[in-house]
Coordinates of C-alpha atoms and ligand atoms in Angstrom, one line a residue:
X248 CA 43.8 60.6 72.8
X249 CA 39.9 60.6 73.2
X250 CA 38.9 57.9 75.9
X251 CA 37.1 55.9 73.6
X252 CA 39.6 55.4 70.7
X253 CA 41.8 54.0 73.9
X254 CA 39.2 51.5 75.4
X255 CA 38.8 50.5 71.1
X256 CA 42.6 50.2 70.9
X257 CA 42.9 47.7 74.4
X258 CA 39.8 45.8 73.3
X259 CA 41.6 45.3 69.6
X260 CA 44.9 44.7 71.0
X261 CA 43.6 42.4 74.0
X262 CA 41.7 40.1 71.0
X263 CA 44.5 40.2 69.3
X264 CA 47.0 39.2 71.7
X265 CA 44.1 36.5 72.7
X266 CA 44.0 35.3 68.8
X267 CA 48.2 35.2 68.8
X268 CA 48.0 32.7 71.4
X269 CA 45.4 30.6 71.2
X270 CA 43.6 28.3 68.3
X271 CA 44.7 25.8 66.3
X272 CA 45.8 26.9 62.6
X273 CA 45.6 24.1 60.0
X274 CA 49.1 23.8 58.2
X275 CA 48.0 23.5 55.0
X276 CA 45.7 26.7 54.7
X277 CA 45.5 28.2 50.8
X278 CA 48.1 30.5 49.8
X279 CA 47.8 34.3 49.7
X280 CA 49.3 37.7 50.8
X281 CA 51.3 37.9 54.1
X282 CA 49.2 39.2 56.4
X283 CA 50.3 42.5 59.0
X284 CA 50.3 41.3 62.5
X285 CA 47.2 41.7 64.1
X286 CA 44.9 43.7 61.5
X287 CA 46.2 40.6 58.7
X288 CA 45.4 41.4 55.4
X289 CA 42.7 44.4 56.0
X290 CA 44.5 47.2 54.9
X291 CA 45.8 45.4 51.5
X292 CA 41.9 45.5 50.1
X293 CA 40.7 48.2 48.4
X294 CA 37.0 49.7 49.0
X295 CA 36.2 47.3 45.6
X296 CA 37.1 44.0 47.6
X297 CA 36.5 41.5 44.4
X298 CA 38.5 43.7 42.4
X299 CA 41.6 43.0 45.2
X300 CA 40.9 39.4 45.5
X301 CA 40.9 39.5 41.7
X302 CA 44.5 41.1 41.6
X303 CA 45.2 38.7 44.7
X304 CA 43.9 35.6 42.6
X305 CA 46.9 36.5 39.7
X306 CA 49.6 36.0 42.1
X307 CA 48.6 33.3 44.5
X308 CA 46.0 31.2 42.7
X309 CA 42.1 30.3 42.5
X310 CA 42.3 29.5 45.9
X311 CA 43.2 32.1 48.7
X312 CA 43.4 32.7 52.3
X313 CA 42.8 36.1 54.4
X314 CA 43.1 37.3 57.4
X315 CA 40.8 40.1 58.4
X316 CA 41.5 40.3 61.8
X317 CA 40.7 37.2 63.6
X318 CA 38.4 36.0 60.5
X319 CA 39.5 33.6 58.5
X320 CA 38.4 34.1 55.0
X321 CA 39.0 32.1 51.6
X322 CA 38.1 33.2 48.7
X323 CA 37.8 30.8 45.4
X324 CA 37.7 32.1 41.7
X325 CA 38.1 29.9 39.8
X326 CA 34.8 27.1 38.0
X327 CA 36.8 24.4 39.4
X328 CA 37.0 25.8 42.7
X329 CA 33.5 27.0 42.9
X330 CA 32.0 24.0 41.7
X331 CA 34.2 22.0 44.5
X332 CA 32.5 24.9 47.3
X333 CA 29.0 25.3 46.0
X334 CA 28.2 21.4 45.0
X335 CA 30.5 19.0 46.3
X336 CA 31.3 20.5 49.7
X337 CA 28.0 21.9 49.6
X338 CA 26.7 20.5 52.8
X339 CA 29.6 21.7 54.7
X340 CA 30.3 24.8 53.2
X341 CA 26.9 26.3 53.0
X342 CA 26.3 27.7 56.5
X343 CA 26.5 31.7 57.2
X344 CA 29.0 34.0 59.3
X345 CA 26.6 36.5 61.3
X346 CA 28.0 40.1 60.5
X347 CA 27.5 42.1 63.3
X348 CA 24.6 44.3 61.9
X349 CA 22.5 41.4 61.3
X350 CA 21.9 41.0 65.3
X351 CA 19.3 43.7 65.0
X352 CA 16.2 42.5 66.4
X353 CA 17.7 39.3 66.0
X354 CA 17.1 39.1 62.6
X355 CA 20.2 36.7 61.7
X356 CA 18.4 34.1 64.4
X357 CA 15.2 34.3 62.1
X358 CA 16.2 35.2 59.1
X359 CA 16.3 33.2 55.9
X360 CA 19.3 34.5 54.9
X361 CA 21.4 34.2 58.2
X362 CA 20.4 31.0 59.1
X363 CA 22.6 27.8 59.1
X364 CA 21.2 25.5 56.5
X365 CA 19.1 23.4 59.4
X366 CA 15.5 22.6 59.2
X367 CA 14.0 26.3 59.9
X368 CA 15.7 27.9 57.4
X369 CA 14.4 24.4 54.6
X370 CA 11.0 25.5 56.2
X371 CA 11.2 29.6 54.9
X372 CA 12.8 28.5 51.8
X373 CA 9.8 26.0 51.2
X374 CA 7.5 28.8 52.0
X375 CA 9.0 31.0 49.6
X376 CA 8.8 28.9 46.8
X377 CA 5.3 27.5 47.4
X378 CA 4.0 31.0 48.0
X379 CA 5.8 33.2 45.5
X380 CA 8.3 31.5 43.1
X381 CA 6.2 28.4 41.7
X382 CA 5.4 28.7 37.9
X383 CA 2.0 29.0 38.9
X384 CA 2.2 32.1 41.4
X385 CA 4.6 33.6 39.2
X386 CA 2.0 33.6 36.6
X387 CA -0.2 35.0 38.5
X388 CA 1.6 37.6 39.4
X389 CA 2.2 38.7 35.6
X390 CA -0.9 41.4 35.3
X391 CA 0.3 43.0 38.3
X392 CA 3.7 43.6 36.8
X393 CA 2.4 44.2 33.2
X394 CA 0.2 47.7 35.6
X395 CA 3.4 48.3 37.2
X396 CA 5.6 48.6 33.8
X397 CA 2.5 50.1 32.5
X398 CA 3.8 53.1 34.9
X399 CA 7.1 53.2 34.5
X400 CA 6.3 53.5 30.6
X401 CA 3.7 56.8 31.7
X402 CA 6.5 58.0 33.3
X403 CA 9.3 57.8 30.4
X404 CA 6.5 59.3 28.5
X405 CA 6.3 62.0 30.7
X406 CA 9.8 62.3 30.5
X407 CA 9.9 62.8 26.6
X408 CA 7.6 65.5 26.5
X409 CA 9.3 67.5 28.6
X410 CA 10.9 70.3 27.5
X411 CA 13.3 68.4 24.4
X412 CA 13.5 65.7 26.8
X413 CA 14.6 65.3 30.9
X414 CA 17.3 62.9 31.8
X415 CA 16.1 60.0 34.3
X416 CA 17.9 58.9 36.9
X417 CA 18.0 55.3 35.7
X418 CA 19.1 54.1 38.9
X419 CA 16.3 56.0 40.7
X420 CA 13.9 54.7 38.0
X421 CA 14.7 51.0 38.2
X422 CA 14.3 50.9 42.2
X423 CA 11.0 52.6 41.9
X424 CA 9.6 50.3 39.5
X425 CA 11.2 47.0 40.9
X426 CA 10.2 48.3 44.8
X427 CA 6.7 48.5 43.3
X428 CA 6.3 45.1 41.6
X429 CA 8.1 43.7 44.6
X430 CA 5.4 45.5 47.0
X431 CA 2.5 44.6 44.9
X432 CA 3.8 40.7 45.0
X433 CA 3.8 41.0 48.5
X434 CA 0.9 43.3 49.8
X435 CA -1.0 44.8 47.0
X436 CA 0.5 47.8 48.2
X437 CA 2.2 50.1 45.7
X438 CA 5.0 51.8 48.0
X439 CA 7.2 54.3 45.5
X440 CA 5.8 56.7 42.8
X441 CA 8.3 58.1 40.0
X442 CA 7.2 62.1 41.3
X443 CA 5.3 61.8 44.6
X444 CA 7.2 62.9 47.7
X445 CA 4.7 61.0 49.9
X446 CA 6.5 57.8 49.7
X447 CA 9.9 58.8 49.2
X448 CA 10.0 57.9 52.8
X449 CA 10.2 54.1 52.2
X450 CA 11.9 54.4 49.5
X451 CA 14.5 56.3 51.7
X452 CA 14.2 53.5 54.0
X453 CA 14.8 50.8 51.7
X454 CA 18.0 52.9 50.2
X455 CA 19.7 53.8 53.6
X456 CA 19.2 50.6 54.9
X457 CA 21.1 48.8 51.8
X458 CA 23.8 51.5 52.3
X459 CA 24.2 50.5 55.8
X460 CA 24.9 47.5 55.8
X461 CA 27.0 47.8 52.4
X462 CA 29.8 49.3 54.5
X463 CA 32.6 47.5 55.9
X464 CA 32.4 47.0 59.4
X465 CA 35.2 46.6 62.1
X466 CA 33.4 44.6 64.1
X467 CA 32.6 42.0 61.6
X468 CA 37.0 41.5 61.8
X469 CA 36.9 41.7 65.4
X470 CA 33.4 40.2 67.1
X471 CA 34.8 41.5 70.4
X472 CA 33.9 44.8 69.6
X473 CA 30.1 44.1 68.5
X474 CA 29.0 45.1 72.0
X475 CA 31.2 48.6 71.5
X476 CA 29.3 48.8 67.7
X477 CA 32.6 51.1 66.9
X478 CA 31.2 52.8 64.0
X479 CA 27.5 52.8 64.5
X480 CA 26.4 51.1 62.5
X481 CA 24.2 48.7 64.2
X482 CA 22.7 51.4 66.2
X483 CA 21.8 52.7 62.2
X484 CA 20.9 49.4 61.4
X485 CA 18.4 49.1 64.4
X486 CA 16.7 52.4 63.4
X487 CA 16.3 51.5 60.0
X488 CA 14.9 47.9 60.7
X489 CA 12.2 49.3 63.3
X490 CA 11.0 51.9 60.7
X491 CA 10.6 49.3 58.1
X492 CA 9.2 46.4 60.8
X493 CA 6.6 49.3 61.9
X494 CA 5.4 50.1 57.9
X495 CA 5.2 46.1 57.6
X496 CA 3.1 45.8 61.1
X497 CA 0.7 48.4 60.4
X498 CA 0.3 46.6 56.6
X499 CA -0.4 43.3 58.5
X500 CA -2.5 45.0 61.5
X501 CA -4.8 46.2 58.9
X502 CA -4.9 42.8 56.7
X503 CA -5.9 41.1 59.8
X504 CA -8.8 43.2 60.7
X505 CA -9.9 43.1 56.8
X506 CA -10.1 39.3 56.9
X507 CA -11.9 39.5 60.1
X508 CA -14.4 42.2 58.5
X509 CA -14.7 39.5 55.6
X510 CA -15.3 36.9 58.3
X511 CA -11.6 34.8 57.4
X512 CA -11.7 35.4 53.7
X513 CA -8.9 37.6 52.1
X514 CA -10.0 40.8 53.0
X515 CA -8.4 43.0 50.8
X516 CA -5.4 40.9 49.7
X517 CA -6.9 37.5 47.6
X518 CA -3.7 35.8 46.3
X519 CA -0.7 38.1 47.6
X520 CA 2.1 36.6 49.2
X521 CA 1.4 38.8 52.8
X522 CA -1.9 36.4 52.4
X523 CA -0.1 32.9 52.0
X524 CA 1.8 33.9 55.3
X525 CA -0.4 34.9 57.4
X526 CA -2.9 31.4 56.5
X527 CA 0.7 29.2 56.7
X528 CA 1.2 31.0 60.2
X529 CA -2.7 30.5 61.0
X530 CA -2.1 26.8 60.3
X531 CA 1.1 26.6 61.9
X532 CA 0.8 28.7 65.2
X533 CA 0.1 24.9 67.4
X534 CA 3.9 24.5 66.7
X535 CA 5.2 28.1 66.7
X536 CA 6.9 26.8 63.3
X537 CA 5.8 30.2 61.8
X538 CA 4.6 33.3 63.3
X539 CA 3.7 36.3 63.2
X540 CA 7.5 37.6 63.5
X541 CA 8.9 35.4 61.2
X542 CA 7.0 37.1 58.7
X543 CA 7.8 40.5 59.9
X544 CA 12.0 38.9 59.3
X545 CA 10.6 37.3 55.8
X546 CA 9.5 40.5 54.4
X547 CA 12.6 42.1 55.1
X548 CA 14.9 39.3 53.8
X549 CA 13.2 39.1 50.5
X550 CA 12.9 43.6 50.3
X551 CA 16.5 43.5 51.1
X552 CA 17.5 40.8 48.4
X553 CA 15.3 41.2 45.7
X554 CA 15.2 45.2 45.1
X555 CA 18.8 46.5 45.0
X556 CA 20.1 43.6 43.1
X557 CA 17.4 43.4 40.5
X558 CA 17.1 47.1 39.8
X559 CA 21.2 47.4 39.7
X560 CA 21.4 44.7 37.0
X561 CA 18.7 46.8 35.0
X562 CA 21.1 49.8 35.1
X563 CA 24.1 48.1 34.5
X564 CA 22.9 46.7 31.3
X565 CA 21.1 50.2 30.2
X566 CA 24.1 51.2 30.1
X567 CA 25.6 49.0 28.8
X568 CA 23.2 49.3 25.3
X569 CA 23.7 53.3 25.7
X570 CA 27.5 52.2 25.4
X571 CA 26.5 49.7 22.7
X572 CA 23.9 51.2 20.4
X573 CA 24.7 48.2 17.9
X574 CA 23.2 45.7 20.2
X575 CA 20.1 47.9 21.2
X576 CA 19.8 47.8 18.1
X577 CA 20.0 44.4 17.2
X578 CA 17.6 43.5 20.2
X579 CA 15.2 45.7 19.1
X580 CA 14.9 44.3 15.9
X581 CA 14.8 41.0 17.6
X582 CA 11.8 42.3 19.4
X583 CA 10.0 43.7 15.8
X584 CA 10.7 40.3 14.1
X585 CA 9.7 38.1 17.3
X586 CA 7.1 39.7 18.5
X587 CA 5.8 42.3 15.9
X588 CA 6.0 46.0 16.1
X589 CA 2.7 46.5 17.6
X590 CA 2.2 44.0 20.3
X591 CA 3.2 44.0 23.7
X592 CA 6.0 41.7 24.5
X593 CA 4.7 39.0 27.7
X594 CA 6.9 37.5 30.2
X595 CA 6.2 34.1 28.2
X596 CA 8.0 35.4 25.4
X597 CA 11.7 35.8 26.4
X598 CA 12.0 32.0 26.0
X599 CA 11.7 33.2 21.8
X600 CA 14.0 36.4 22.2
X601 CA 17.6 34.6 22.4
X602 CA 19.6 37.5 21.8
X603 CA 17.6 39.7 24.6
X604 CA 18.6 36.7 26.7
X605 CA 21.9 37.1 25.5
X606 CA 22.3 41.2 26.5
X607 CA 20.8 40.1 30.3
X608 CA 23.3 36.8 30.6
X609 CA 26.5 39.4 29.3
X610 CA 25.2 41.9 31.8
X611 CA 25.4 39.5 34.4
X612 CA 28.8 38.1 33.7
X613 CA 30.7 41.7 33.9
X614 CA 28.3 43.5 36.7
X615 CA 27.0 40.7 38.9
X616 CA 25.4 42.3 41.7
X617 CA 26.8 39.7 44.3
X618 CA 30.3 39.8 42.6
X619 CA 31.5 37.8 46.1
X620 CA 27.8 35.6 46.3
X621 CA 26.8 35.8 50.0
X622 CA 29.3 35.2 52.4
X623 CA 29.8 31.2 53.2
X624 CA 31.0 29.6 55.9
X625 CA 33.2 26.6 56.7
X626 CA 30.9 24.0 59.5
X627 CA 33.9 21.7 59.6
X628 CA 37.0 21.6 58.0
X629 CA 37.2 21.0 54.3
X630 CA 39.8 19.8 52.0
X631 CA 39.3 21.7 48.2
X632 CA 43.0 21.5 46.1
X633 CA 44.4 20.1 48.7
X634 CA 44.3 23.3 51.1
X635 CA 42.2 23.4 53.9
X636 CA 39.7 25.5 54.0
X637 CA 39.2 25.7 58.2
X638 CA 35.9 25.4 60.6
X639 CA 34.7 29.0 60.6
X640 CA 36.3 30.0 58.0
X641 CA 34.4 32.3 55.9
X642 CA 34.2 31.1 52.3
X643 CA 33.7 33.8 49.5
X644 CA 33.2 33.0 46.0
X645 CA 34.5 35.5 43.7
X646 CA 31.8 35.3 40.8
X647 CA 33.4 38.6 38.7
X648 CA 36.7 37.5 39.1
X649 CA 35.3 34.5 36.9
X650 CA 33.4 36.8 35.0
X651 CA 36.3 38.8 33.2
X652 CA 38.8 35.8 33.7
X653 CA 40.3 35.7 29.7
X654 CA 41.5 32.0 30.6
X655 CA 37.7 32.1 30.1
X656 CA 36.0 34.2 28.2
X657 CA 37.7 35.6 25.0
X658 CA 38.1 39.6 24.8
X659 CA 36.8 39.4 28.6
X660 CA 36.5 43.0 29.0
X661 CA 34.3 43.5 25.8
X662 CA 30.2 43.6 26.1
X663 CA 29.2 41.2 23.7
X664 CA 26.3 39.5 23.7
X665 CA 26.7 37.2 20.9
X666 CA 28.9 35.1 22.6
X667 CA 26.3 33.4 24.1
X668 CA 24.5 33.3 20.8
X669 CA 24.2 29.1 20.5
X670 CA 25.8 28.6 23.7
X671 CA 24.3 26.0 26.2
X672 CA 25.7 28.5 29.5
X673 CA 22.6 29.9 31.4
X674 CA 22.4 31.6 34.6
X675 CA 21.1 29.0 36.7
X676 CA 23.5 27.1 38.5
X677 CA 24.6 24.6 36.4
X678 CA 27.4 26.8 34.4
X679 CA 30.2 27.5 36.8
X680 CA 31.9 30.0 34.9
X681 CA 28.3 31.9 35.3
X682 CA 27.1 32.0 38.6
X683 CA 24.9 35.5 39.2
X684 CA 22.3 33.8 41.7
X685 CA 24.8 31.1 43.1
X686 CA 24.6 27.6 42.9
X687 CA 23.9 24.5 45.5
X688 CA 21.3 25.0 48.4
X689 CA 22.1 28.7 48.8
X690 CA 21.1 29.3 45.5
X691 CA 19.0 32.4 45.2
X692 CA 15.1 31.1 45.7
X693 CA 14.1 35.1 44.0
X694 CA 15.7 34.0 40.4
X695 CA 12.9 33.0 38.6
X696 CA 10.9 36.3 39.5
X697 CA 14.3 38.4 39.0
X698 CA 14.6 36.5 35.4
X699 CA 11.2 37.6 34.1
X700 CA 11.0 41.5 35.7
X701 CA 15.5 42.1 34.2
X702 CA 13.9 40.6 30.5
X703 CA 10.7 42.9 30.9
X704 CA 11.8 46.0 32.1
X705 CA 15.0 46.3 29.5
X706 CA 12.4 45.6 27.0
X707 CA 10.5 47.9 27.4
X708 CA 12.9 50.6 28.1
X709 CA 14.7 50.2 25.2
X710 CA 12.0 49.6 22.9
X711 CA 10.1 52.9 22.5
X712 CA 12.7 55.1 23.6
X713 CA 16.2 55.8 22.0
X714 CA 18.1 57.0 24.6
X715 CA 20.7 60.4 24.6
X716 CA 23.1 60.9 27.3
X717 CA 23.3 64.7 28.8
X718 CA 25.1 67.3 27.0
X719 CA 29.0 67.1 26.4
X720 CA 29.1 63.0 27.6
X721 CA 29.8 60.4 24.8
X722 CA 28.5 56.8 24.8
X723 CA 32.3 55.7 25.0
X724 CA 33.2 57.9 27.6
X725 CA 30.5 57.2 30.4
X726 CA 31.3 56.4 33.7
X727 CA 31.9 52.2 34.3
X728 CA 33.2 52.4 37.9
X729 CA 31.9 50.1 40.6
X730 CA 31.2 51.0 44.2
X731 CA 30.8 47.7 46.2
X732 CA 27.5 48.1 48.6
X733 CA 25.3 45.3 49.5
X734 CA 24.8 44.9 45.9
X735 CA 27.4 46.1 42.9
X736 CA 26.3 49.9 42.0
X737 CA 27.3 52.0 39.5
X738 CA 30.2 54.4 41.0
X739 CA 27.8 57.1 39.2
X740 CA 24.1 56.7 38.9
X741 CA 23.0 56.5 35.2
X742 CA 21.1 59.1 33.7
X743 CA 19.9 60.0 30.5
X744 CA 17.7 61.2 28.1
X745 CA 14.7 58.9 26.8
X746 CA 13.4 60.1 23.4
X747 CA 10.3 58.6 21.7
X748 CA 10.8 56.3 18.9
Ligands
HEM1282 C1 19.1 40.1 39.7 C2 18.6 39.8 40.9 C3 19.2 39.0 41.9 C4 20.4 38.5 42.0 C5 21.6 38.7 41.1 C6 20.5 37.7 43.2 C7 21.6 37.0 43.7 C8 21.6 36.3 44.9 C9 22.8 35.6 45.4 C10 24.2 35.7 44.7 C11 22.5 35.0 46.5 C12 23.4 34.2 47.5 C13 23.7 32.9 47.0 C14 24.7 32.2 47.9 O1 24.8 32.4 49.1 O2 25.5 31.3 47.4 C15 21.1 35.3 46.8 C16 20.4 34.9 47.9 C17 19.1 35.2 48.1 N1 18.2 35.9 47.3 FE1 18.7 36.7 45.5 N2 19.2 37.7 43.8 C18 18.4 38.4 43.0 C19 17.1 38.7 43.2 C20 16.3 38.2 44.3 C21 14.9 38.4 44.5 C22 14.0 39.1 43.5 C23 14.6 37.8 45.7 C24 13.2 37.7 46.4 C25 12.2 38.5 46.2 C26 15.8 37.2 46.2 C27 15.9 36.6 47.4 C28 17.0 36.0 47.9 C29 17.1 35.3 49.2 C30 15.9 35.2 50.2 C31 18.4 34.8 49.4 C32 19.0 34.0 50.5 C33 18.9 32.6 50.3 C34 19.5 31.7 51.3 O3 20.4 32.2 52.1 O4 19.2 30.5 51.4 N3 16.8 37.5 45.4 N4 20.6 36.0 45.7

């Protein structure tokens, strides 16, 4: 046996042994499978983990408890139970576990995400909704979106003339155009193009980094082994984070000498977010309460939250109306009689288009791309059901369980749209059988700017384009499986065939 498997086996077994025989274990902990000694229930979870917790859910109820190694983990899926987590337990239930590849750089320290809900992490939330999500930036962010769908229209175009028509790679497509309005937002700074190879670098760096820390990670069951980082994947992690932290210093380098060129005005930045930061930090830097790194951790928190998720809902429900021709072409002719044929639909319109709001809201409640939220976790002991949900414990809240529950919905399984045709349920919180962005104080701060660019960009891809799928595939017959990454992806990336209408 290599040395190192040994050293990983004593190090596992030694934890082990030290978990066996130590702590306290509540009596009263939520039903759920019997877990193998040691490992508990890691090897009963498939590579689709909500899909298992689903299954789990059938036999043993809306509450559950895991073991994955020495982690306690319960996982609710059920309104009730999510409501009881995400509002009335809120305060208690709403800190974070640290998975080990969030150490790099320190980032869960910093980070927005990571952070306990304590008075830093109320500070970067206030920050980001001041500076990027209030109805006024959002609005004046609008123009810059309209240029970058503007592109990704040129590009379907392209698309179309070529030779009777070249598939996309929706998938591909979607990131580009979300990276870009996401970049824009941020620095003025487009970073992807649809056919240049000069920044497929980034968006390589965005991808592998999401992939990374998609996968599931030993040491996140056994914390004794982060030092040993068993499968690398911190040490990938690490790489990943310095390439992107050395893109976002030379970005900021060069902001700051244009400002000082234009003698503190915005150089070449007037209203970006990357501007807001750096004059909060200005203000700020007598207290340390935000500098020059926390932005550096900012910018990554909000690349790594708000690209992968939005674009992956985009694709999901592109396929979805590929699948559906019927209810493309309903929303089509929703946008015709709405709108007109001839004018350009505006973010301010989707509050008129009920039925497009209808296809994004179905999208959402079979291919949420946080099917499990973020992970939770327990400050203090907490009763929900009567079960205890232990200190530590990590809380997961299984939002596609929900989502194709028939006790629920009727036909779960089905995409239909007008369901929610004169139904009150929205995305935002409120609606437990619904929850996409979360709920409570851990609710996603990116929604309203996801909201507007998911409307936009399925509008205008289905609008002047029919779309074919490759030779020899029927609507019926493509592809639905999941792969579970940091965000819910398609098993197989989407492509197909846009043609001109
Ligand atoms: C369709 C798109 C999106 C979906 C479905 C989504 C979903 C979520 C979910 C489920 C959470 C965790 C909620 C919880 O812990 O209970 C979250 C957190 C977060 N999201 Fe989003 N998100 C999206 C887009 C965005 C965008 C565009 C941004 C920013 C540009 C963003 C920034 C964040 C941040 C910073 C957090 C962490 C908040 C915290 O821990 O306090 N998200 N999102």
């Amino acid at each position: 046996m290599e040395p190192f498997i040994l050293v990983l086996l004593t190090i596992i077994f030694s934890a082990c042994l030290l978990l066996l025989f130590s702590g306290r274990r509540p009596a009263n902990l939520p039903p759920g499978p019997p877990p193998l000694p040691l490992i508990g229930n890691i090897l009963q979870v498939g590579p689709n983990p909500h899909q298992s917790f689903a299954q789990f859910a059938k036999t043993y109820g809306p509450i559950i408890y895991l073991k994955f190694g020495t982690i306690d983990t319960v996982v609710v899926s059920s309104p009730a139970t999510a409501k009881q987590v995400l509002q009335k337990h809120d305060h208690v239930l709403s800190s974070r576990p640290h998975p080990a590849m969030s150490d790099s750089y320190a980032h869960n320290q910093i980070s927005l995400i990571w952070q306990p809900t304590n008075s830093r992490w109320r500070t970067l939330r206030r920050i980001c909704k001041d500076h990027m999500f209030t109805l006024h930036r959002l609005d004046s962010g609008r123009d810059l979106r309209r240029e970058k769908l503007h592109k990704l229209r040129d590009f379907l175009d392209h698309q179309c003339l070529a030779g009777g028509g070249a598939a996309v790679n929706v998938a591909d497509a979607t990131f580009t155009t979300v990276l870009n309005m996401l970049s824009s937002t941020l620095f003025s700074i487009d970073f992807a193009d649809y056919r240049s190879e000069v920044s497929e670098d980034f968006k390589g760096l965005v991808h592998g980094l999401m992939e990374v820390v998609g996968q599931p990670n030993v040491a996140d069951y056994f914390p004794v082994l982060k030092a040993v980082d068993p499968q690398g994947l911190k040490r990938k992690t690490t790489t990943y984070v310095r390439k992107l932290f050395g893109v976002f210093e030379d970005i900021i380098e060069k902001r700051v000498k244009s400002r000082s060129d234009d003698h503190g005005g915005a150089g070449a930045g007037a209203g970006d977010l990357l501007e807001s930061l750096l004059e909060v930090s200005r203000k700020s830097d007598s207290d340390k309460e935000f500098t020059r790194e926390d932005i550096l951790h900012l910018l990554m928190d909000l690349f790594v939250a708000g690209i992968d998720t939005t674009s992956t809902i985009i694709e999901w429900t592109m396929a979805e109306l590929i699948r559906n021709p019927d209810v493309m072409t309903t929303a089509r002719h929703e946008l015709d009689t709405v709108i007109g044929p001839n004018k350009e639909v505006e973010e301010s319109d989707i509050s008129k288009l009920p039925y497009l709001q209808a296809i994004i809201k179905e999208s959402f409640r079979l291919h949420p791309p946080g099917p499990l939220l973020v992970p939770h976790q327990a400050a203090a002991d907490v009763d929900v059901d009567g079960y205890v949900i232990p200190t530590k414990a990590q809380v997961l809240v299984n939002i596609w369980a929900m989502g194709r529950d028939p006790g629920i919905w009727v036909d779960p399984d089905h995409f239909n749209p007008e369901r929610f045709l004169g139904s009150k349920i929205d995305v935002k919180g409120q609606d437990f059988e619904l929850l996409p962005f979360g709920s409570g104080r851990r609710i996603c701060p990116g929604l309203p700017l996801a909201h507007r660019v998911a409307h936009m960009m399925v509008t205008l891809m289905i609008r002047g384009y029919d779309w074919k799928l490759p030779e020899g595939i029927e609507p019926q017959e493509l592809n639905m499986d999941e792969k579970f990454e940091f965000s819910l992806q398609r098993a197989t990336p989407l492509e197909a065939i846009p043609v001109k209408i």
